[in-house]
Amino acid sequence: KVPTYDNVFVDEAQDLNEAQRIFIGKLMGQSGRLIAVGDTHQAIYGFRGADHNSMHRIKHDFGCKELPLSICYRCDTSVVETAQRFVPHITARSQADKGEVRYVDHGLHWDDYQSDDYILCRTNAPLVSEAMRLCVKGHNVCILGRDIIPGLMKNVKSICSSYNGEASSRDVMEWYQDQVDALPERKKYKAYAMWDQAGVLCAICGSTPMGPEAFKKILEDLFSDRRPVVPHIVLSTIHKSKGLEADRVFILKPHQLPHPMAKGLDELQQEDNLHYVAITRAKHMLTYLIDRSEV
């Protein structure tokens, strides 16, 4: 038997699925009250089963009264104005500073980075390449998302076993091409995620053959479960950055928004939501790093 409560509070309500909404109803019983806080424009977890219409369904199913929270207390006005492209009703707090939004060519930005900056990207592979370059330049870096290491290492071991115990970037790409070619038609959507994994491993090894232990050490040195206490440049996919903030945020490979695999209206809406989330991580300065060769 599920216990019931007079008041049920739900945060990040835009990320609920149907089963979770049913469970909330059981917690409320016959006379409970629901207070749900969320932002429809931050619904970005459809890929793992969240309902992108969750806020609307909560309002409908539980007869909720809608109270807007349209003032942004995090971002300066220029950042908010950029976010208005996706959420026109968002406004900056009164007396907010102007802040700055910049567009900088990738390759002309290396001296811009400071400790505690955030670098955000739609996919992982560009983050690894950027982090490796920053390590060479003497910066402390970490990439949020240590949970991807086990899956990568499983593939590393399979790749290396196919190439006499070590693998270079060429070997990695050959192995992944074989895996992509073997996908049945109904699973071709997995190809982009697989190429992102391949890009991560290629950024690590380059043309130098490496064994599983060398791959593992670099992955564990680069990736972290959480933002480190000591000053670092923090790199993250946009999904991993949700709920975080920094004074200065750089968006790497902005042409990947929307993702090439996003086709349907629901998917494209969530890509817009991702872009909005990326913009609103920045408190004072937002920089788009433009790669002219890929635009």
CSV table of N, CA, C and O in Angstrom, one decimal, residues 2-5 21-30 62:
chain,number,residue,atom,x,y,z
A,2,VAL,N,0.6,2.2,-0.9
A,2,VAL,CA,1.3,3.4,-1.0
A,2,VAL,C,0.8,4.4,0.0
A,2,VAL,O,-0.4,4.7,0.1
A,3,PRO,N,1.7,5.0,0.8
A,3,PRO,CA,1.3,6.0,1.8
A,3,PRO,C,0.9,7.3,1.1
A,3,PRO,O,1.3,7.6,0.0
A,4,THR,N,-0.1,8.0,1.6
A,4,THR,CA,-0.5,9.3,1.0
A,4,THR,C,-0.1,10.5,1.9
A,4,THR,O,0.1,10.3,3.1
A,5,TYR,N,-0.1,11.7,1.2
A,5,TYR,CA,0.4,12.9,1.9
A,5,TYR,C,-0.5,14.0,1.5
A,5,TYR,O,-1.1,14.1,0.4
A,21,ARG,N,3.9,10.0,-13.1
A,21,ARG,CA,2.7,10.7,-12.9
A,21,ARG,C,1.7,9.9,-12.2
A,21,ARG,O,1.0,10.4,-11.3
A,22,ILE,N,1.5,8.6,-12.5
A,22,ILE,CA,0.6,7.8,-11.9
A,22,ILE,C,1.0,7.6,-10.4
A,22,ILE,O,0.1,7.6,-9.5
A,23,PHE,N,2.3,7.4,-10.2
A,23,PHE,CA,2.8,7.3,-8.8
A,23,PHE,C,2.5,8.5,-8.0
A,23,PHE,O,2.1,8.4,-6.8
A,24,ILE,N,2.7,9.7,-8.5
A,24,ILE,CA,2.3,11.0,-7.8
A,24,ILE,C,0.9,11.0,-7.4
A,24,ILE,O,0.5,11.4,-6.3
A,25,GLY,N,0.0,10.5,-8.4
A,25,GLY,CA,-1.4,10.5,-8.1
A,25,GLY,C,-1.7,9.6,-6.9
A,25,GLY,O,-2.6,9.9,-6.0
A,26,LYS,N,-1.0,8.5,-6.7
A,26,LYS,CA,-1.2,7.6,-5.6
A,26,LYS,C,-0.7,8.2,-4.3
A,26,LYS,O,-1.3,8.0,-3.2
A,27,LEU,N,0.4,9.0,-4.4
A,27,LEU,CA,0.9,9.6,-3.2
A,27,LEU,C,-0.1,10.7,-2.7
A,27,LEU,O,-0.1,10.9,-1.5
A,28,MET,N,-0.8,11.3,-3.6
A,28,MET,CA,-1.7,12.4,-3.2
A,28,MET,C,-3.0,11.8,-2.6
A,28,MET,O,-3.7,12.5,-1.8
A,29,GLY,N,-3.4,10.6,-3.0
A,29,GLY,CA,-4.6,10.1,-2.5
A,29,GLY,C,-5.8,10.8,-3.0
A,29,GLY,O,-5.8,11.4,-4.1
A,30,GLN,N,-6.9,10.9,-2.2
A,30,GLN,CA,-8.1,11.6,-2.6
A,30,GLN,C,-8.1,13.1,-2.3
A,30,GLN,O,-8.8,13.9,-3.0
A,62,PHE,N,-4.2,16.8,-13.0
A,62,PHE,CA,-4.3,17.1,-11.6
A,62,PHE,C,-5.1,18.4,-11.4
A,62,PHE,O,-5.2,18.9,-10.3
